[in-house]
CSV table of C-alpha atoms and ligand atoms in Angstrom, one decimal:
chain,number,residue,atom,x,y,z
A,662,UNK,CA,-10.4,13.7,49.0
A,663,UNK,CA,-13.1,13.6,46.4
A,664,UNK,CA,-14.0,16.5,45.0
A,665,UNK,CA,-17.6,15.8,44.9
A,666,UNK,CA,-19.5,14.5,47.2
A,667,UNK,CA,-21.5,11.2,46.0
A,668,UNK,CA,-24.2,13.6,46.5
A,669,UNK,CA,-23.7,15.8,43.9
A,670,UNK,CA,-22.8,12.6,41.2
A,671,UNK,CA,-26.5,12.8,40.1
A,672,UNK,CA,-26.8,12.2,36.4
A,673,UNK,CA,-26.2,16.1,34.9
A,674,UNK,CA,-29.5,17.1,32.4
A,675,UNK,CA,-28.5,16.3,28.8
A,676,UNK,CA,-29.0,19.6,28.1
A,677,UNK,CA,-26.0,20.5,29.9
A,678,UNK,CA,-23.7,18.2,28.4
A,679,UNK,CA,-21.7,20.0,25.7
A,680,UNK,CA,-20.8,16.4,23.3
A,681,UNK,CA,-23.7,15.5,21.3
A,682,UNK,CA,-24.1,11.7,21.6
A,683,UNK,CA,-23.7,10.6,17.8
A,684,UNK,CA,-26.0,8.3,15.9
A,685,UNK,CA,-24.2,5.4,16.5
A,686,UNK,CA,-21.8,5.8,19.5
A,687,UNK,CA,-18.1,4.0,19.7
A,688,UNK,CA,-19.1,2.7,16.6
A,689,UNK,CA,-16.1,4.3,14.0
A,690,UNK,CA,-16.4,1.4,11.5
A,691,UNK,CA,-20.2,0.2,11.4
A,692,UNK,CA,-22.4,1.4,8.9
A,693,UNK,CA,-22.3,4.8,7.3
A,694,UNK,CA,-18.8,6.2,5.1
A,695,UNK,CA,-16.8,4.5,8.4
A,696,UNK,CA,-17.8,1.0,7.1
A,697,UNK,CA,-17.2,1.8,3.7
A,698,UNK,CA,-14.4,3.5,3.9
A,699,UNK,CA,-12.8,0.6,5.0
A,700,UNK,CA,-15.1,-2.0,2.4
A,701,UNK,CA,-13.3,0.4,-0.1
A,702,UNK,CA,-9.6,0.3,1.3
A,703,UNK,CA,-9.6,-3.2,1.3
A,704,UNK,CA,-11.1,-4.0,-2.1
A,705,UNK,CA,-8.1,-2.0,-3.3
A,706,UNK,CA,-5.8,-3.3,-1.0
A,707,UNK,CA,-5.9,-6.5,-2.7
A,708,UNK,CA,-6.2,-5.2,-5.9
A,709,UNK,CA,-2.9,-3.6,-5.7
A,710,UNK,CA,-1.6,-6.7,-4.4
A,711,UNK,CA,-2.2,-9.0,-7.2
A,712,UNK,CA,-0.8,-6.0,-9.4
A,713,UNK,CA,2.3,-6.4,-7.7
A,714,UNK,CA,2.9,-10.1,-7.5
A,715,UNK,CA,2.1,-10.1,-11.2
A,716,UNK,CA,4.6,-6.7,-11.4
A,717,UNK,CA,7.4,-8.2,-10.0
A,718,UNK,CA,7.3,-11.3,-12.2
A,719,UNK,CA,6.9,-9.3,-15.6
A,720,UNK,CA,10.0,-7.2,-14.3
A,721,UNK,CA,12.1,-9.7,-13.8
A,722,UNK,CA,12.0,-10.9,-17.2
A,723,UNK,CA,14.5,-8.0,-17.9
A,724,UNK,CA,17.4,-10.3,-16.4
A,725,UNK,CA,16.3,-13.1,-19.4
A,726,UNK,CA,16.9,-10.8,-22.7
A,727,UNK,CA,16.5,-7.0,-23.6
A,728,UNK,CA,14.1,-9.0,-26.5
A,729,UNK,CA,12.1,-10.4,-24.2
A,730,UNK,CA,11.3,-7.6,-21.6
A,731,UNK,CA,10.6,-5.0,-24.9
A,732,UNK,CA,8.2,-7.6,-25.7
A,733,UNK,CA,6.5,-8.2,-22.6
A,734,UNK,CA,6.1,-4.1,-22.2
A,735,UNK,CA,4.8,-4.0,-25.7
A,736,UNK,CA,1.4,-5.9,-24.3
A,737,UNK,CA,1.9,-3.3,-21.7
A,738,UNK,CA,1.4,-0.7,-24.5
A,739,UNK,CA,-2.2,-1.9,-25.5
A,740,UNK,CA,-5.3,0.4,-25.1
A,741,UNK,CA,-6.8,-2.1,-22.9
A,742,UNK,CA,-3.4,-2.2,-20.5
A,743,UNK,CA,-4.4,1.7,-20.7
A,744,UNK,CA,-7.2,1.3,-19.3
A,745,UNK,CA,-6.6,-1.3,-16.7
A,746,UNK,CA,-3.2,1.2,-15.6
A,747,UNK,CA,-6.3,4.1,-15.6
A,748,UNK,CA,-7.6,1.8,-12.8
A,749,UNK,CA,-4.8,1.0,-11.3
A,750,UNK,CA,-4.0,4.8,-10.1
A,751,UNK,CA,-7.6,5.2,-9.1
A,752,UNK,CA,-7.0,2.3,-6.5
A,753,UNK,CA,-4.0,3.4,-5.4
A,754,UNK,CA,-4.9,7.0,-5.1
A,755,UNK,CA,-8.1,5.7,-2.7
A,756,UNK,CA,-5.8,3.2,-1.1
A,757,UNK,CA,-3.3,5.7,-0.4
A,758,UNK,CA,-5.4,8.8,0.7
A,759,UNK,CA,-8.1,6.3,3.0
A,760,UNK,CA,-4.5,5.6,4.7
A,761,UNK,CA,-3.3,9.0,5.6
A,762,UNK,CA,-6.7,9.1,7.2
A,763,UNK,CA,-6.7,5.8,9.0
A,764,UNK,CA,-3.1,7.3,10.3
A,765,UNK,CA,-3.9,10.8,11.2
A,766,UNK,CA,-7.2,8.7,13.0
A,767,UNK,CA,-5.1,6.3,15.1
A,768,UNK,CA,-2.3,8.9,15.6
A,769,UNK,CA,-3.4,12.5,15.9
A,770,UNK,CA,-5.1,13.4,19.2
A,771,UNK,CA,-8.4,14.7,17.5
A,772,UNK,CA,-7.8,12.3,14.8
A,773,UNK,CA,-11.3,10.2,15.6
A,774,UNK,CA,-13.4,13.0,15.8
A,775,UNK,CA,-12.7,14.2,12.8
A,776,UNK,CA,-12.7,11.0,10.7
A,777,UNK,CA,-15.9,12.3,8.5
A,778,UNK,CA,-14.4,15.6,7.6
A,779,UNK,CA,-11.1,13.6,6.3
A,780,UNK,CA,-13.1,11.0,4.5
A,781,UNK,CA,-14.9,14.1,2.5
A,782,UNK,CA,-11.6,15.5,2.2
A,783,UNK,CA,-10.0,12.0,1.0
A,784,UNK,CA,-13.0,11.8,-1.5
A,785,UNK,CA,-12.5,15.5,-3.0
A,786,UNK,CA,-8.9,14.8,-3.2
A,787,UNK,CA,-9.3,11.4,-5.0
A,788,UNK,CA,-11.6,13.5,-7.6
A,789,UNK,CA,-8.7,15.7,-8.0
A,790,UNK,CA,-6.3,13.2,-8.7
A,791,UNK,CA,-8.4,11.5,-11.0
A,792,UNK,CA,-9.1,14.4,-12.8
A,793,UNK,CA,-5.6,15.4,-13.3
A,794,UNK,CA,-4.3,11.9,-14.4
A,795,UNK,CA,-7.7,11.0,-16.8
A,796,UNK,CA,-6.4,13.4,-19.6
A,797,UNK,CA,-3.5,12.1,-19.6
A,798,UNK,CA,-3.9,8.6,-19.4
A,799,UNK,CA,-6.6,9.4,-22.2
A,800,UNK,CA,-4.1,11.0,-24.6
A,801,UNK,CA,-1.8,7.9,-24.1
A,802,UNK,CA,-4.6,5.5,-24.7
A,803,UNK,CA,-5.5,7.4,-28.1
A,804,UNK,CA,-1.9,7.5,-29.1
A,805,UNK,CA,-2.1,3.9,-28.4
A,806,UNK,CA,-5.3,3.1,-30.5
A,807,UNK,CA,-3.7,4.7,-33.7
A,808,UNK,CA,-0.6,2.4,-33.0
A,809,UNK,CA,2.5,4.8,-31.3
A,810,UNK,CA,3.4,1.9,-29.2
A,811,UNK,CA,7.0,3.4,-28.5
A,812,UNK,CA,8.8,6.9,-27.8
B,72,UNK,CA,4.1,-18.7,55.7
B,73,UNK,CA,3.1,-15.0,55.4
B,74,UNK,CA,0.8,-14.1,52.9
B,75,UNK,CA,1.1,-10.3,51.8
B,76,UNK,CA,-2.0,-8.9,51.1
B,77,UNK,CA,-1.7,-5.3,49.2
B,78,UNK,CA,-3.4,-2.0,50.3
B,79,UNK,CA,-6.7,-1.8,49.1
B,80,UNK,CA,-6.4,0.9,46.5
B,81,UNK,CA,-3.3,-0.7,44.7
B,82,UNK,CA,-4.2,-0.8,41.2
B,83,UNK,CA,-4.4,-3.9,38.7
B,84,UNK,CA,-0.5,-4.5,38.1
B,85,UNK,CA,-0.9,-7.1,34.7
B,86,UNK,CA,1.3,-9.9,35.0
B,87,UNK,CA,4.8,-9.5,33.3
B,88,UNK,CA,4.5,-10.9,29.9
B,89,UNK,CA,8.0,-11.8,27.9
B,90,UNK,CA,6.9,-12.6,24.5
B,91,UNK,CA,6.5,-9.9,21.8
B,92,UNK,CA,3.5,-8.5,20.9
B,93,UNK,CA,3.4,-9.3,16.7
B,94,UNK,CA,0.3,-8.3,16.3
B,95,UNK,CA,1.2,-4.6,17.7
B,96,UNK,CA,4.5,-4.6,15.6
B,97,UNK,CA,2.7,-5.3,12.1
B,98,UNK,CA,-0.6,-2.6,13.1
B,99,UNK,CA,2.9,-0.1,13.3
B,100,UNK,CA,4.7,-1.6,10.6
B,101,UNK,CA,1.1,-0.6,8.4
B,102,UNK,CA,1.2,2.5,9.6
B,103,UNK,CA,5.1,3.5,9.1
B,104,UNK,CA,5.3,1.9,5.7
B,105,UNK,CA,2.6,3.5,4.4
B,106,UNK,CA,3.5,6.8,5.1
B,107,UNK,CA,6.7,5.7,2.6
B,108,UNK,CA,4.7,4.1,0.3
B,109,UNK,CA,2.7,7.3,-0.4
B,110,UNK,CA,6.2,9.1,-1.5
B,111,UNK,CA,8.2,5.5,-3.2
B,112,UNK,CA,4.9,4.7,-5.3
B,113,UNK,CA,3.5,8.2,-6.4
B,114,UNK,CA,7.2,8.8,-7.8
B,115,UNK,CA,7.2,5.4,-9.1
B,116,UNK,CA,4.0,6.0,-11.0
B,117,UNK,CA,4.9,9.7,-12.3
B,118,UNK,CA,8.7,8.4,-13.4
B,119,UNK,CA,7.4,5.5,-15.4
B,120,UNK,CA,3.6,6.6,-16.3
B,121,UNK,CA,3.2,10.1,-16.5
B,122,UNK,CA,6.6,11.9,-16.6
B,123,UNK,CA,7.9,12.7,-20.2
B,124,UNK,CA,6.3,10.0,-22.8
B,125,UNK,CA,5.0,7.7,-20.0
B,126,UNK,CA,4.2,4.1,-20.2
B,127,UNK,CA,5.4,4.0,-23.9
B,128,UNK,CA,9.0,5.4,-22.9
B,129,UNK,CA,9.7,2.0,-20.9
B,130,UNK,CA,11.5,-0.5,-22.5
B,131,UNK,CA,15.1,-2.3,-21.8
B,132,UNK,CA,17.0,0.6,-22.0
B,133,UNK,CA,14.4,2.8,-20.1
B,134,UNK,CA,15.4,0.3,-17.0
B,135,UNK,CA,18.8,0.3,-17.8
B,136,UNK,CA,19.3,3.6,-17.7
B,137,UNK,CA,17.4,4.2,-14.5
B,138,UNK,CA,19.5,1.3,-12.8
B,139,UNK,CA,23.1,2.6,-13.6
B,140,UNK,CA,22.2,5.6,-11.0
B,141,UNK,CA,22.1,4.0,-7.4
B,142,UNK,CA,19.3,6.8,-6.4
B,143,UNK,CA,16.6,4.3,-8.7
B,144,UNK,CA,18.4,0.9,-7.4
B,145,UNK,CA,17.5,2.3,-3.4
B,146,UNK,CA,14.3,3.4,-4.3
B,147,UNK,CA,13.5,0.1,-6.5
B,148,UNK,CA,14.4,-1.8,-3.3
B,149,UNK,CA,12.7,0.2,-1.0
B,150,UNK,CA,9.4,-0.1,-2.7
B,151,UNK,CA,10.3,-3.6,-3.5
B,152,UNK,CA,10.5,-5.0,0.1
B,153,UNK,CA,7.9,-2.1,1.9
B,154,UNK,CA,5.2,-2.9,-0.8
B,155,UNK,CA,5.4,-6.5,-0.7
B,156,UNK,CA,5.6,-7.1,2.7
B,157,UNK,CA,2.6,-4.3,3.6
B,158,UNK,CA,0.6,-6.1,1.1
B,159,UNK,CA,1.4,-9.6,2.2
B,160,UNK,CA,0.4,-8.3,6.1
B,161,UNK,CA,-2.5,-6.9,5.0
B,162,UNK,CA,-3.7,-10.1,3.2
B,163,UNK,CA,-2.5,-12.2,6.5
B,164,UNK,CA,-5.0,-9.7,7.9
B,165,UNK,CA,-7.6,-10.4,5.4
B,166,UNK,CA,-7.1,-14.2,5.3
B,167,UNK,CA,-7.5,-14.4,8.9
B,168,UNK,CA,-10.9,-12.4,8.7
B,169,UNK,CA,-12.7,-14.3,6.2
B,170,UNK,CA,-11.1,-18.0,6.5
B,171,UNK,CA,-12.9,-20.1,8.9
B,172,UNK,CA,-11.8,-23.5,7.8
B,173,UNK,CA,-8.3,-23.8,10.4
B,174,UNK,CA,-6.5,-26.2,7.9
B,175,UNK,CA,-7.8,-24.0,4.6
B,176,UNK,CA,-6.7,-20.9,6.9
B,177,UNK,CA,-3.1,-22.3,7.8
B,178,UNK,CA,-2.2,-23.4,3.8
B,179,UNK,CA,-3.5,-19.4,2.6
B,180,UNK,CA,-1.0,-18.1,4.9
B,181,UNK,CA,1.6,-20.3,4.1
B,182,UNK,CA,0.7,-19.7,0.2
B,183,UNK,CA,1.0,-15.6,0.8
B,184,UNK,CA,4.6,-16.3,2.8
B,185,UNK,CA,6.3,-18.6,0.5
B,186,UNK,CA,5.3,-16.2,-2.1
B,187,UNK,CA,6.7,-13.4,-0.5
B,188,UNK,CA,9.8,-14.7,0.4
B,189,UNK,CA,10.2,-16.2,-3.0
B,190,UNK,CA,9.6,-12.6,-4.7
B,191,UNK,CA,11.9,-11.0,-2.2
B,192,UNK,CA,14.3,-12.4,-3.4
B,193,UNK,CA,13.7,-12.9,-7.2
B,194,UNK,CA,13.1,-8.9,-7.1
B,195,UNK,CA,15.7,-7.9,-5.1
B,196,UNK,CA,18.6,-10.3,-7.7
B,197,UNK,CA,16.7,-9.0,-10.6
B,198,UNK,CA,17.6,-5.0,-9.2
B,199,UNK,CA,21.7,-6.6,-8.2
B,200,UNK,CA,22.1,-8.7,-10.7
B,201,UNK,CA,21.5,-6.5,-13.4
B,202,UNK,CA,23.5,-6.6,-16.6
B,203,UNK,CA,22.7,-3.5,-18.6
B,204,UNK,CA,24.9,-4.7,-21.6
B,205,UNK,CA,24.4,-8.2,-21.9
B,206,UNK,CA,26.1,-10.4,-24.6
B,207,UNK,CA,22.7,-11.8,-25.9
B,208,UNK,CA,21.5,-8.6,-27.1
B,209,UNK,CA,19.9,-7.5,-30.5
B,210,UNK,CA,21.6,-4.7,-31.9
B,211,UNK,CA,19.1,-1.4,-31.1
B,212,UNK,CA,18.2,-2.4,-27.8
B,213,UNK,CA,20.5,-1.6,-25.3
B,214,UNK,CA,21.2,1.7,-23.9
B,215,UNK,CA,23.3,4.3,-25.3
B,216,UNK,CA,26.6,4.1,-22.7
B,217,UNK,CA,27.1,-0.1,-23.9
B,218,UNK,CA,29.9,-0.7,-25.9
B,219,UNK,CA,29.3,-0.9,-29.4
B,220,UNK,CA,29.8,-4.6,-30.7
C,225,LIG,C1,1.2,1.0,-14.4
C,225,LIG,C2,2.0,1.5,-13.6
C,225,LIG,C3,3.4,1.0,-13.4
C,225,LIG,C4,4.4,1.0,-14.4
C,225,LIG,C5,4.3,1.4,-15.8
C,225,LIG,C6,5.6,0.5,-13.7
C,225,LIG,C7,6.8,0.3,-14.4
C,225,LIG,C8,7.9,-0.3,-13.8
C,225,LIG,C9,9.2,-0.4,-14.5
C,225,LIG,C10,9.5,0.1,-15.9
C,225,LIG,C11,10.1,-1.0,-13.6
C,225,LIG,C12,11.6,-1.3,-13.8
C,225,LIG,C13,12.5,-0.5,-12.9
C,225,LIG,C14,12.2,1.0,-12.8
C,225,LIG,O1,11.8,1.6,-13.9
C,225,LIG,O2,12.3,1.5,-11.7
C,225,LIG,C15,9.3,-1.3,-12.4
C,225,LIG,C16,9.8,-1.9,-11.3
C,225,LIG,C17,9.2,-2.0,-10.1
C,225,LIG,N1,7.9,-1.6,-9.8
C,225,LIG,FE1,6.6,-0.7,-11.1
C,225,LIG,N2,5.3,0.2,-12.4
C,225,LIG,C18,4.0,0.5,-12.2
C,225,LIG,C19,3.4,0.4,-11.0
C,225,LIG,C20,3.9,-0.1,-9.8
C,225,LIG,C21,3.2,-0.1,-8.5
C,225,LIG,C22,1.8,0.4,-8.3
C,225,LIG,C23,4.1,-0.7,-7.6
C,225,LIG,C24,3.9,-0.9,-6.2
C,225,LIG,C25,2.8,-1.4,-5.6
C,225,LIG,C26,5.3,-1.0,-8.4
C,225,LIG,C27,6.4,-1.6,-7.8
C,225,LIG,C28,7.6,-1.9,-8.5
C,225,LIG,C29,8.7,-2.6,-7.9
C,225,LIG,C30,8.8,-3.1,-6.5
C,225,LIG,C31,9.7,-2.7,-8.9
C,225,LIG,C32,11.1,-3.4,-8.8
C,225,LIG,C33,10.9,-4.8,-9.2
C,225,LIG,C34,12.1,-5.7,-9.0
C,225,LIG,O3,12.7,-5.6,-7.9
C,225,LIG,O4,12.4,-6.5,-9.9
C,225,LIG,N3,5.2,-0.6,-9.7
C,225,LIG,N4,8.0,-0.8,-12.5
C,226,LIG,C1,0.3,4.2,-1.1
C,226,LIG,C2,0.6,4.1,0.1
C,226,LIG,C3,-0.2,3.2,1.1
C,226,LIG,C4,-0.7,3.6,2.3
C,226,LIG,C5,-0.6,5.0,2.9
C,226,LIG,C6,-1.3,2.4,2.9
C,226,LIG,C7,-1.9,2.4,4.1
C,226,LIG,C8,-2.6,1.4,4.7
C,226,LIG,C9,-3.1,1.3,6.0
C,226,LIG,C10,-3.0,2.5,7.0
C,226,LIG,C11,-3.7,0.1,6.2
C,226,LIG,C12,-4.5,-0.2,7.4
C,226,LIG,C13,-4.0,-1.4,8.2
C,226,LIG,C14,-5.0,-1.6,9.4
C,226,LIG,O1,-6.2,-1.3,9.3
C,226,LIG,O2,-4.5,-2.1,10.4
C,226,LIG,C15,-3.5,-0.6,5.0
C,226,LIG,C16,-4.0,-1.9,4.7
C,226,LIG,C17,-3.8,-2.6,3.6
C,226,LIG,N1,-3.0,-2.3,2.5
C,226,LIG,FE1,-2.1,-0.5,2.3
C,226,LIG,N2,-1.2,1.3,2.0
C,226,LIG,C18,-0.5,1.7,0.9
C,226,LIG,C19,-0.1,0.9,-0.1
C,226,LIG,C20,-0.4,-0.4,-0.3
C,226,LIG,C21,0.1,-1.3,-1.3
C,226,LIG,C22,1.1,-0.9,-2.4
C,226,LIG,C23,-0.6,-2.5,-1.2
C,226,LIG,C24,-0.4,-3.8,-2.0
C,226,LIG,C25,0.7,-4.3,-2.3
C,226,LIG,C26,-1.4,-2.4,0.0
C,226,LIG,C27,-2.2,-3.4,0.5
C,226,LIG,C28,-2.9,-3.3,1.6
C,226,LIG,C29,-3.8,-4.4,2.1
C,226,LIG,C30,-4.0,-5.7,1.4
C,226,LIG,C31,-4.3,-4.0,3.4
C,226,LIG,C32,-5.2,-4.7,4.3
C,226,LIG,C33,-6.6,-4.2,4.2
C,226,LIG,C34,-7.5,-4.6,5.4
C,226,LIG,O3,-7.0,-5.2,6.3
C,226,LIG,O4,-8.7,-4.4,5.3
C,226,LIG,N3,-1.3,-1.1,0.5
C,226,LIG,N4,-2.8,0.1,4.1
């Protein structure tokens, strides 16, 4: 049996109903931080990506001589390489962060609804990160401009 | 010939379909390796970058030394083949998104497999193959456990 009669199916007043209908409804990944969350994840995503392929060569130069590997980690020990391994983290840390969040929205039951708090929590966490690693990174890149290039 | 017609309210029953579902695997496979990733390439980073001198500690014996214990040769591997092939999806993903042309389309994907297989295997000899003491060494630059010649 039907628990309501067709009767009693009449549209309810919007007033009643307790989900406000959001600005752009069903629509998780157009316009707003959804969309570029996502521009943002995949701009890195291939970043990282061409980091790697290139990573994976210049390690396996260590199987041609001890000589050569110190050498090709010896460019690695530039300011400039300090810089572009600065950038590198920052990538990674939005790549990685933007993830948990496209998980925890595809897999958590309230996941969705909550996508815009987690995107302000994956930014403020990012800022974190890149605040904690900057000094660092920074100290190395001195050390590097005044020419420690090893231990 | 009967013909079996079924009760009005049976619902939608989709027809049995045999062949896997790829597409379903790999949106998983996303998911699952990146939850590793987080853990394989933050240690990575704060091993090699941050930990101790950083990037200016890293040199043939810095490897070396890190290879001899199989703890670094699992987690080189894992990182190795979970990266790679999480990256390569996601530009399969990409590629399929952005290129129209069906014959440019086809040779981009073939490109990012052939390179992926190709590093799969160079990484994973470079991580078993390793000699830590080889013959054509410059005296200085091999790790403290080698023989001295
Ligand atoms: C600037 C930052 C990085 C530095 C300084 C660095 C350094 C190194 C070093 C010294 C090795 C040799 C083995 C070892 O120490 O474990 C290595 C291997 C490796 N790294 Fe990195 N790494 C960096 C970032 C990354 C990132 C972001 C990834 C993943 C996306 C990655 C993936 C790998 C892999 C897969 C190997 C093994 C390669 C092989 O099988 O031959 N690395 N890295
Ligand atoms: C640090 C841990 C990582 C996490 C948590 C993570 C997570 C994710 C997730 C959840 C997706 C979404 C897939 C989808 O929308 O179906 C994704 C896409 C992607 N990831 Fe990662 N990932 C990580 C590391 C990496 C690395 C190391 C690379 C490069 C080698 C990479 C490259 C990509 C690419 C190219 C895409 C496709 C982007 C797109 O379709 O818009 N990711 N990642």
């Amino acid at each position: 049996m039907p628990e309501n009669s067709a009767g009693t199916l009449a549209p309810q007043p919007a007033a009643k109903l307790k989900i406000k209908p959001p600005r752009l409804s069903g629509t998780l990944y157009r316009g707003r931080e959804g969309m570029w969350s996502w521009v943002l994840h995949r701009i890195t995503g291939v970043a990282i990506y061409f980091f790697l392929l290139v990573h994976i060569l210049d390690t396996s130069i260590v199987r041609i001589s001890p000589q050569a590997y110190n050498g090709v980690i010896d460019s690695y020990k530039q300011p400039i390489m300090g810089i572009g391994e600065f950038f590198l983290v920052v990538a990674i840390g939005y790549h990685a962060l933007n993830g948990l969040r496209i998980i925890l929205i595809d897999f958590w039951s309230v996941g969705a609804r909550h996508q815009r708090l987690m995107f302000v929590i994956v930014i403020l966490l990012w800022i974190v990160l890149i605040a904690g690693f900057a000094p660092e990174q920074i100290r190395t890149i001195v050390l590097e401009i005044q020419g420690h290039t090893s231990a | 010939m009967t013909t079996t017609i079924p009760a009005p309210r049976t619902s939608y029953t989709p027809p049995k379909r045999r062949r896997v579902n790829w597409e379903k695997w790999g949106w998983l496979y996303m998911r699952v390796s990146g939850l590793f990733l987080v853990v394989l390439i933050f240690g990575h980073l704060f091993v090699n970058l941050v930990a101790g001198n950083g990037v200016r500690a890293i040199d043939f014996a810095f490897v070396a030394g890190k290879w001899a214990d199989p703890f670094w040769v699992v987690w080189d591997t894992l990182l190795l083949w979970l990266a790679l092939i999480h990256g390569a999806n996601g530009m399969r993903t990409i590629t399929n998104d952005y290129a129209h042309n069906p014959l440019l389309r086809r040779l981009i994907l073939l490109a990012i497999l052939a390179s992926t297989v190709v590093l799969l295997v160079l990484g994973t000899l470079v991580i078993y193959t390793f000699d830590p003491c080889p013959a054509n060494a410059v005296a200085g630059s091999l790790p403290d456990f080698c023989p001295v010649k």
